[in-house]
Every structure is written in structure tokens, then in C-alpha cells.
PDB file of C-alpha atoms in Angstrom:
ATOM      1  CA  UNK A  11     123.403 104.960  85.967  1.00 48.00           C
ATOM      2  CA  UNK A  12     123.805 108.316  87.710  1.00 47.00           C
ATOM      3  CA  UNK A  13     123.438 110.234  84.429  1.00 48.00           C
ATOM      4  CA  UNK A  14     120.354 108.214  83.470  1.00 46.00           C
ATOM      5  CA  UNK A  15     118.790 108.770  86.910  1.00 44.00           C
ATOM      6  CA  UNK A  16     119.252 112.509  86.587  1.00 43.00           C
ATOM      7  CA  UNK A  17     117.700 112.491  83.116  1.00 42.00           C
ATOM      8  CA  UNK A  18     114.680 110.579  84.419  1.00 44.00           C
ATOM      9  CA  UNK A  19     114.356 112.970  87.348  1.00 48.00           C
ATOM     10  CA  UNK A  20     114.386 115.972  85.041  1.00 44.00           C
ATOM     11  CA  UNK A  21     111.935 114.332  82.636  1.00 44.00           C
ATOM     12  CA  UNK A  22     109.563 113.391  85.470  1.00 48.00           C
ATOM     13  CA  UNK A  23     109.654 116.785  87.129  1.00 50.00           C
ATOM     14  CA  UNK A  24     109.471 118.611  83.821  1.00 46.00           C
ATOM     15  CA  UNK A  25     106.425 116.578  82.862  1.00 47.00           C
ATOM     16  CA  UNK A  26     104.722 117.535  86.110  1.00 48.00           C
ATOM     17  CA  UNK A  27     105.503 121.187  85.495  1.00 44.00           C
ATOM     18  CA  UNK A  28     104.067 120.990  81.969  1.00 41.00           C
ATOM     19  CA  UNK A  29     101.046 118.979  83.050  1.00 41.00           C
ATOM     20  CA  UNK A  30     101.350 116.059  80.614  1.00 36.00           C
ATOM     21  CA  UNK A  31     103.736 113.322  79.542  1.00 33.00           C
ATOM     22  CA  UNK A  32     106.886 114.947  78.199  1.00 31.00           C
ATOM     23  CA  UNK A  33     106.300 113.532  74.732  1.00 27.00           C
ATOM     24  CA  UNK A  34     103.266 115.831  74.366  1.00 29.00           C
ATOM     25  CA  UNK A  35     105.342 118.969  74.888  1.00 26.00           C
ATOM     26  CA  UNK A  36     104.578 122.195  76.737  1.00 22.00           C
ATOM     27  CA  UNK A  37     101.337 122.880  74.882  1.00 23.00           C
ATOM     28  CA  UNK A  38      99.499 119.875  76.312  1.00 24.00           C
ATOM     29  CA  UNK A  39      95.896 120.219  77.463  1.00 26.00           C
ATOM     30  CA  UNK A  40      95.632 121.331  81.099  1.00 24.00           C
ATOM     31  CA  UNK A  41      91.870 120.956  81.303  1.00 27.00           C
ATOM     32  CA  UNK A  42      91.618 118.392  84.109  1.00 29.00           C
ATOM     33  CA  UNK A  43      89.003 118.571  86.874  1.00 27.00           C
ATOM     34  CA  UNK A  44      90.039 121.108  89.541  1.00 28.00           C
ATOM     35  CA  UNK A  45      92.626 119.546  91.831  1.00 33.00           C
ATOM     36  CA  UNK A  46      94.801 122.428  93.081  1.00 33.00           C
ATOM     37  CA  UNK A  47      94.208 125.500  95.193  1.00 34.00           C
ATOM     38  CA  UNK A  48      96.746 127.335  93.046  1.00 35.00           C
ATOM     39  CA  UNK A  49      95.071 126.611  89.723  1.00 36.00           C
ATOM     40  CA  UNK A  50      97.827 124.155  88.833  1.00 41.00           C
ATOM     41  CA  UNK A  51      95.605 121.612  87.064  1.00 46.00           C
ATOM     42  CA  UNK A  52      96.711 118.908  84.671  1.00 55.00           C
ATOM     43  CA  UNK A  53      95.393 116.117  82.542  1.00 59.00           C
ATOM     44  CA  UNK A  54      96.496 112.789  83.956  1.00 68.00           C
ATOM     45  CA  UNK A  55      94.204 110.600  81.850  1.00 70.00           C
ATOM     46  CA  UNK A  56      96.898 109.107  79.598  1.00 86.00           C
ATOM     47  CA  UNK A  57      98.099 106.278  81.835  1.00 91.00           C
ATOM     48  CA  UNK A  58     100.213 104.645  79.140  1.00 90.00           C
ATOM     49  CA  UNK A  59     102.012 107.916  78.441  1.00 89.00           C
ATOM     50  CA  UNK A  60     102.573 108.758  82.087  1.00 81.00           C
ATOM     51  CA  UNK A  61     103.807 105.253  82.865  1.00 93.00           C
ATOM     52  CA  UNK A  62     106.810 105.755  80.593  1.00 86.00           C
ATOM     53  CA  UNK A  63     107.898 108.545  82.928  1.00 84.00           C
ATOM     54  CA  UNK A  64     106.508 107.621  86.347  1.00 90.00           C
ATOM     55  CA  UNK A  65     107.507 103.956  86.198  1.00 92.00           C
ATOM     56  CA  UNK A  66     110.963 104.255  84.669  1.00 91.00           C
ATOM     57  CA  UNK A  67     113.202 102.120  86.949  1.00 89.00           C
ATOM     58  CA  UNK A  68     115.737 104.953  87.141  1.00 87.00           C
ATOM     59  CA  UNK A  69     113.194 106.970  89.152  1.00 89.00           C
ATOM     60  CA  UNK A  70     114.073 104.824  92.160  1.00 94.00           C
ATOM     61  CA  UNK A  71     117.461 106.548  92.364  1.00 92.00           C
ATOM     62  CA  UNK A  72     115.926 109.857  93.466  1.00 90.00           C
ATOM     63  CA  UNK A  73     112.404 108.980  94.589  1.00 95.00           C
ATOM     64  CA  UNK A  74     113.871 106.373  96.970  1.00 98.00           C
ATOM     65  CA  UNK A  75     110.586 104.522  97.578  1.00 98.00           C
ATOM     66  CA  UNK A  76     112.192 102.138 100.048  1.00 98.00           C
ATOM     67  CA  UNK A  77     113.048 105.095 102.319  1.00 98.00           C
ATOM     68  CA  UNK A  78     109.532 106.487 102.092  1.00 99.00           C
ATOM     69  CA  UNK A  79     107.950 103.120 102.894  1.00 99.00           C
ATOM     70  CA  UNK A  80     110.408 102.506 105.749  1.00 99.00           C
ATOM     71  CA  UNK A  81     109.490 105.883 107.266  1.00 99.00           C
ATOM     72  CA  UNK A  82     105.829 104.822 107.300  1.00 99.00           C
ATOM     73  CA  UNK A  83     106.588 101.925 109.682  1.00 99.00           C
ATOM     74  CA  UNK A  84     104.173  99.577 107.933  1.00 99.00           C
ATOM     75  CA  UNK A  85     103.717  96.125 109.452  1.00 99.00           C
ATOM     76  CA  UNK A  86     102.191  93.001 107.874  1.00 99.00           C
ATOM     77  CA  UNK A  87      98.406  92.954 107.931  1.00 99.00           C
ATOM     78  CA  UNK A  88      97.957  96.715 107.775  1.00 99.00           C
ATOM     79  CA  UNK A  89      95.616  98.525 105.398  1.00 99.00           C
ATOM     80  CA  UNK A  90      97.435 101.250 103.465  1.00 99.00           C
ATOM     81  CA  UNK A  91      95.901 103.816 101.098  1.00 99.00           C
ATOM     82  CA  UNK A  92      97.886 105.456  98.300  1.00 99.00           C
ATOM     83  CA  UNK A  93      95.953 108.613  97.420  1.00 99.00           C
ATOM     84  CA  UNK A  94      96.750 110.005  93.991  1.00 98.00           C
ATOM     85  CA  UNK A  95      98.275 106.665  93.068  1.00 98.00           C
ATOM     86  CA  UNK A  96      98.730 107.502  89.376  1.00 96.00           C
ATOM     87  CA  UNK A  97     100.183 104.545  87.491  1.00 97.00           C
ATOM     88  CA  UNK A  98     100.819 102.604  90.699  1.00 98.00           C
ATOM     89  CA  UNK A  99     104.526 103.303  91.127  1.00 98.00           C
ATOM     90  CA  UNK A 100     104.387 102.776  94.899  1.00 98.00           C
ATOM     91  CA  UNK A 101     102.021  99.801  94.815  1.00 99.00           C
ATOM     92  CA  UNK A 102     104.636  96.996  94.551  1.00 98.00           C
ATOM     93  CA  UNK A 103     106.516  98.493  97.511  1.00 99.00           C
ATOM     94  CA  UNK A 104     103.378  98.912  99.612  1.00 99.00           C
ATOM     95  CA  UNK A 105     102.107  95.466  98.634  1.00 99.00           C
ATOM     96  CA  UNK A 106     105.284  93.839  99.931  1.00 99.00           C
ATOM     97  CA  UNK A 107     105.179  95.886 103.131  1.00 99.00           C
ATOM     98  CA  UNK A 108     101.628  94.892 104.138  1.00 99.00           C
ATOM     99  CA  UNK A 109     102.080  91.269 103.075  1.00 99.00           C
ATOM    100  CA  UNK A 110      99.429  88.758 102.004  1.00 99.00           C
ATOM    101  CA  UNK A 111      97.270  89.502 105.035  1.00 99.00           C
ATOM    102  CA  UNK A 112      97.240  93.248 104.396  1.00 99.00           C
ATOM    103  CA  UNK A 113      95.576  95.482 101.831  1.00 99.00           C
ATOM    104  CA  UNK A 114      96.575  98.387  99.607  1.00 99.00           C
ATOM    105  CA  UNK A 115      93.887 100.796  98.394  1.00 99.00           C
ATOM    106  CA  UNK A 116      95.145 102.745  95.361  1.00 99.00           C
ATOM    107  CA  UNK A 117      92.994 105.862  94.920  1.00 99.00           C
ATOM    108  CA  UNK A 118      92.952 108.095  91.849  1.00 98.00           C
ATOM    109  CA  UNK A 119      90.551 110.531  90.177  1.00 97.00           C
ATOM    110  CA  UNK A 120      91.331 109.338  86.644  1.00 96.00           C
ATOM    111  CA  UNK A 121      89.446 106.305  85.354  1.00 97.00           C
ATOM    112  CA  UNK A 122      92.345 105.430  83.020  1.00 96.00           C
ATOM    113  CA  UNK A 123      94.788 105.377  85.940  1.00 97.00           C
ATOM    114  CA  UNK A 124      92.505 103.127  87.986  1.00 98.00           C
ATOM    115  CA  UNK A 125      92.184 100.675  85.098  1.00 98.00           C
ATOM    116  CA  UNK A 126      95.958 100.773  84.619  1.00 98.00           C
ATOM    117  CA  UNK A 127      96.597  99.950  88.293  1.00 99.00           C
ATOM    118  CA  UNK A 128      94.094  97.086  88.229  1.00 98.00           C
ATOM    119  CA  UNK A 129      95.827  95.647  85.161  1.00 98.00           C
ATOM    120  CA  UNK A 130      99.232  96.162  86.734  1.00 98.00           C
ATOM    121  CA  UNK A 131      98.179  94.413  89.939  1.00 99.00           C
ATOM    122  CA  UNK A 132      97.009  91.391  87.963  1.00 99.00           C
ATOM    123  CA  UNK A 133     100.106  91.370  85.779  1.00 98.00           C
ATOM    124  CA  UNK A 134     102.529  91.646  88.714  1.00 98.00           C
ATOM    125  CA  UNK A 135     100.619  89.361  91.068  1.00 99.00           C
ATOM    126  CA  UNK A 136      99.743  92.086  93.583  1.00 99.00           C
ATOM    127  CA  UNK A 137      96.691  90.308  94.944  1.00 99.00           C
ATOM    128  CA  UNK A 138      96.370  92.660  97.918  1.00 99.00           C
ATOM    129  CA  UNK A 139      96.106  95.813  95.756  1.00 99.00           C
ATOM    130  CA  UNK A 140      92.703  97.279  94.870  1.00 99.00           C
ATOM    131  CA  UNK A 141      92.283 100.417  92.751  1.00 99.00           C
ATOM    132  CA  UNK A 142      89.480 102.866  93.542  1.00 98.00           C
ATOM    133  CA  UNK A 143      88.083 105.725  91.441  1.00 98.00           C
ATOM    134  CA  UNK A 144      87.302 108.736  93.633  1.00 98.00           C
ATOM    135  CA  UNK A 145      86.152 112.327  93.078  1.00 98.00           C
ATOM    136  CA  UNK A 146      88.733 115.084  93.459  1.00 97.00           C
ATOM    137  CA  UNK A 147      87.196 116.262  96.735  1.00 98.00           C
ATOM    138  CA  UNK A 148      86.912 112.921  98.558  1.00 98.00           C
ATOM    139  CA  UNK A 149      89.240 109.889  98.757  1.00 99.00           C
ATOM    140  CA  UNK A 150      86.204 107.724  99.646  1.00 99.00           C
ATOM    141  CA  UNK A 151      88.195 105.673 102.149  1.00 99.00           C
ATOM    142  CA  UNK A 152      86.425 103.494 104.735  1.00 98.00           C
ATOM    143  CA  UNK A 153      85.948 105.188 108.101  1.00 99.00           C
ATOM    144  CA  UNK A 154      88.408 104.250 110.868  1.00 99.00           C
ATOM    145  CA  UNK A 155      89.861 101.350 108.858  1.00 99.00           C
ATOM    146  CA  UNK A 156      93.090 102.660 107.298  1.00 99.00           C
ATOM    147  CA  UNK A 157      96.408 102.291 109.124  1.00 99.00           C
ATOM    148  CA  UNK A 158      98.536 104.398 106.804  1.00 99.00           C
ATOM    149  CA  UNK A 159      97.722 106.960 104.106  1.00 99.00           C
ATOM    150  CA  UNK A 160     100.381 107.939 101.564  1.00 99.00           C
ATOM    151  CA  UNK A 161      99.962 111.047  99.392  1.00 99.00           C
ATOM    152  CA  UNK A 162     102.860 111.589  96.947  1.00 98.00           C
ATOM    153  CA  UNK A 163     103.166 114.712  94.755  1.00 95.00           C
ATOM    154  CA  UNK A 164      99.411 115.252  95.027  1.00 96.00           C
ATOM    155  CA  UNK A 165      98.862 117.575  98.005  1.00 98.00           C
ATOM    156  CA  UNK A 166      99.542 120.690  95.923  1.00 96.00           C
ATOM    157  CA  UNK A 167      96.764 119.628  93.495  1.00 95.00           C
ATOM    158  CA  UNK A 168      93.979 119.567  96.102  1.00 98.00           C
ATOM    159  CA  UNK A 169      91.547 122.483  96.234  1.00 95.00           C
ATOM    160  CA  UNK A 170      90.429 122.604  99.869  1.00 98.00           C
ATOM    161  CA  UNK A 171      93.270 120.847 101.637  1.00 98.00           C
ATOM    162  CA  UNK A 172      91.979 121.199 105.227  1.00 99.00           C
ATOM    163  CA  UNK A 173      88.618 119.698 104.197  1.00 99.00           C
ATOM    164  CA  UNK A 174      90.407 116.873 102.391  1.00 99.00           C
ATOM    165  CA  UNK A 175      92.618 116.331 105.436  1.00 99.00           C
ATOM    166  CA  UNK A 176      89.512 115.915 107.585  1.00 99.00           C
ATOM    167  CA  UNK A 177      88.358 113.104 105.307  1.00 99.00           C
ATOM    168  CA  UNK A 178      91.753 111.442 105.546  1.00 99.00           C
ATOM    169  CA  UNK A 179      91.645 111.806 109.328  1.00 99.00           C
ATOM    170  CA  UNK A 180      88.221 110.163 109.445  1.00 99.00           C
ATOM    171  CA  UNK A 181      89.628 107.144 107.621  1.00 99.00           C
ATOM    172  CA  UNK A 182      92.368 106.473 110.158  1.00 99.00           C
ATOM    173  CA  UNK A 183      92.266 103.417 112.371  1.00 99.00           C
ATOM    174  CA  UNK A 184      93.560 103.791 115.955  1.00 98.00           C
ATOM    175  CA  UNK A 185      97.280 104.483 115.735  1.00 98.00           C
ATOM    176  CA  UNK A 186      96.981 105.368 112.055  1.00 99.00           C
ATOM    177  CA  UNK A 187      98.994 108.011 110.233  1.00 99.00           C
ATOM    178  CA  UNK A 188      99.017 110.182 107.113  1.00 99.00           C
ATOM    179  CA  UNK A 189     102.238 110.714 105.148  1.00 99.00           C
ATOM    180  CA  UNK A 190     102.443 113.620 102.706  1.00 99.00           C
ATOM    181  CA  UNK A 191     105.352 113.652 100.240  1.00 98.00           C
ATOM    182  CA  UNK A 192     105.622 116.757  98.075  1.00 97.00           C
ATOM    183  CA  UNK A 193     108.111 119.098  96.470  1.00 95.00           C
ATOM    184  CA  UNK A 194     110.153 121.494  98.576  1.00 97.00           C
ATOM    185  CA  UNK A 195     110.088 125.200  97.826  1.00 95.00           C
ATOM    186  CA  UNK A 196     113.844 125.057  97.271  1.00 94.00           C
ATOM    187  CA  UNK A 197     113.852 122.227  94.744  1.00 93.00           C
ATOM    188  CA  UNK A 198     115.163 123.330  91.333  1.00 86.00           C
ATOM    189  CA  UNK A 199     112.619 120.987  89.739  1.00 79.00           C
ATOM    190  CA  UNK A 200     108.914 120.372  90.167  1.00 86.00           C
ATOM    191  CA  UNK A 201     105.762 122.455  89.776  1.00 90.00           C
ATOM    192  CA  UNK A 202     106.011 126.242  89.410  1.00 93.00           C
ATOM    193  CA  UNK A 203     106.989 127.841  92.743  1.00 92.00           C
ATOM    194  CA  UNK A 204     103.564 129.434  93.203  1.00 93.00           C
ATOM    195  CA  UNK A 205     101.935 125.999  92.992  1.00 95.00           C
ATOM    196  CA  UNK A 206     104.039 124.357  95.686  1.00 97.00           C
ATOM    197  CA  UNK A 207     102.909 123.819  99.258  1.00 98.00           C
ATOM    198  CA  UNK A 208     105.539 124.203 101.967  1.00 98.00           C
ATOM    199  CA  UNK A 209     105.914 121.720 104.846  1.00 98.00           C
ATOM    200  CA  UNK A 210     104.643 124.422 107.194  1.00 98.00           C
ATOM    201  CA  UNK A 211     101.486 124.899 105.110  1.00 98.00           C
ATOM    202  CA  UNK A 212     100.971 121.143 104.954  1.00 99.00           C
ATOM    203  CA  UNK A 213     101.321 120.861 108.731  1.00 99.00           C
ATOM    204  CA  UNK A 214      98.780 123.670 109.122  1.00 99.00           C
ATOM    205  CA  UNK A 215      96.337 121.954 106.732  1.00 99.00           C
ATOM    206  CA  UNK A 216      96.562 118.723 108.716  1.00 99.00           C
ATOM    207  CA  UNK A 217      96.299 120.583 112.008  1.00 99.00           C
ATOM    208  CA  UNK A 218      92.961 122.047 110.926  1.00 98.00           C
ATOM    209  CA  UNK A 219      91.779 118.444 110.631  1.00 98.00           C
ATOM    210  CA  UNK A 220      92.743 117.741 114.237  1.00 98.00           C
ATOM    211  CA  UNK A 221      95.956 115.941 113.346  1.00 99.00           C
ATOM    212  CA  UNK A 222      99.318 116.563 114.934  1.00 99.00           C
ATOM    213  CA  UNK A 223     101.921 116.773 112.175  1.00 99.00           C
ATOM    214  CA  UNK A 224     105.675 117.040 111.839  1.00 99.00           C
ATOM    215  CA  UNK A 225     108.387 116.786 109.205  1.00 99.00           C
ATOM    216  CA  UNK A 226     110.002 113.353 109.051  1.00 98.00           C
ATOM    217  CA  UNK A 227     113.738 113.384 108.259  1.00 97.00           C
ATOM    218  CA  UNK A 228     113.751 111.279 105.083  1.00 98.00           C
ATOM    219  CA  UNK A 229     116.669 112.002 102.746  1.00 97.00           C
ATOM    220  CA  UNK A 230     114.970 112.856  99.435  1.00 97.00           C
ATOM    221  CA  UNK A 231     116.618 115.285  96.989  1.00 96.00           C
ATOM    222  CA  UNK A 232     113.488 117.119  95.791  1.00 95.00           C
ATOM    223  CA  UNK A 233     110.753 116.391  98.343  1.00 97.00           C
ATOM    224  CA  UNK A 234     109.818 116.613 102.011  1.00 98.00           C
ATOM    225  CA  UNK A 235     107.819 114.132 104.078  1.00 99.00           C
ATOM    226  CA  UNK A 236     105.236 115.205 106.659  1.00 99.00           C
ATOM    227  CA  UNK A 237     103.719 112.665 109.042  1.00 99.00           C
ATOM    228  CA  UNK A 238     100.397 113.288 110.795  1.00 99.00           C
ATOM    229  CA  UNK A 239      98.400 111.389 113.401  1.00 98.00           C
ATOM    230  CA  UNK A 240      95.799 112.014 116.066  1.00 92.00           C
TER     231      UNK A 240
END
């Protein structure tokens, strides 16, 4: 299991670095809408292809979604947004955390990903999950209604991060928080070093939106977690 988990980790992180599902190889089309300040743009419109990588069960061994969700301190009845939700990897975990009385808003900029999440929610009985198509510059979340926002491996794709952070801040309900999970500078895997955003930069981005932010000590091998709130 350990060998398989490592292979999945390398495949996942290599695919992100290349900008397409690994089966397409390093010459895949990178012509997605602008999503990164560093010019690190990808095509993420092949949901079926990405799902083979993102949703491989062995990913749990290093992504450790249960630790991420536990760090968010979600309680039943909350509204949680997953921004840059992709194929919906985190949705089953978030759905269980908020319970039947809560809601999960899965936001993505790719129409194919949104359709995939909707189909997945129906297939897996995630009645509290709703997928939303949003432009790259705006998560289109309801104002002052969201208790937790999760952004995984997406922060380094966003053009104007402080402006985007202000929109996330505007969505927060009283006591709400934003959780950014992204690759460390030291990780041997992930996007090219120039495309990564350090925890300090992320904290600064969120601070420009009027949010107090700090690193949360979650034991992840390739990523950091930053928590922000008013």
C-alpha cells in the first residue's frame, strides 16, 4: 500500500506540474483561462481524465483529507464552500462533516468539472452538495453566509489573490474561516518552484483582505495549511 500511495502521489503531483492528466504527457495543452499570477495555467476541462488521478483511493495516504477536515472544525449544519473543487475529491468528506442539515458548495471554473461533481453527488447520495460554475476572478459565494471556505491546490493559480481573498472574506458568516491548502516551497513534488506561493505570501494576501491568518499545524507531507478569519 505504501508503494502504491507513493506512486499515486508522484502521478498526481506530476500531472499538476505538467498541467494535464498524466496520460496526455508533458506536451498537453496549457491554454486554460488565466488562473495564476505566475503564468502557471492549465487545462482542467477533462474531468474523466483528471478523476483517474485526483480520485484514486491511494491519494488519501498523503493528502490526508480527514486531517484537513478536522482542522477546519466543521460542525453539523454549517455551510462549507470548496473553491477549486475539481472532481469533488473533498466533497464526500465535507458532506459528512456538515451533515444532512448543512450544505457544501463546490465551486469550479470548468463546466466539465461542475457537471462531474453534480453527477458524483447524485451517484454517491451527497444530497447536501451543490456544484457551482464560477469565473476565475470570483467564487460567486453568497455574502455573509459561508461558515468555512476550503481552497486546495488552487491558490497558486489565482491571478489577483488579494482581490480574490476580499471576495472570500465577504462570503464569511460571523465566526467563519478560510482554509488554504497548497504546496510548500520545500516539497520535492508539485508545481514548478516559481509558481508556488509560500505560507507567508498567502498570509499576506489574506491580510490585505482584512483577515487575520496563521499557519495551522496539520501534518501533510507536501502541503501547508493556512487558516484565516476576521
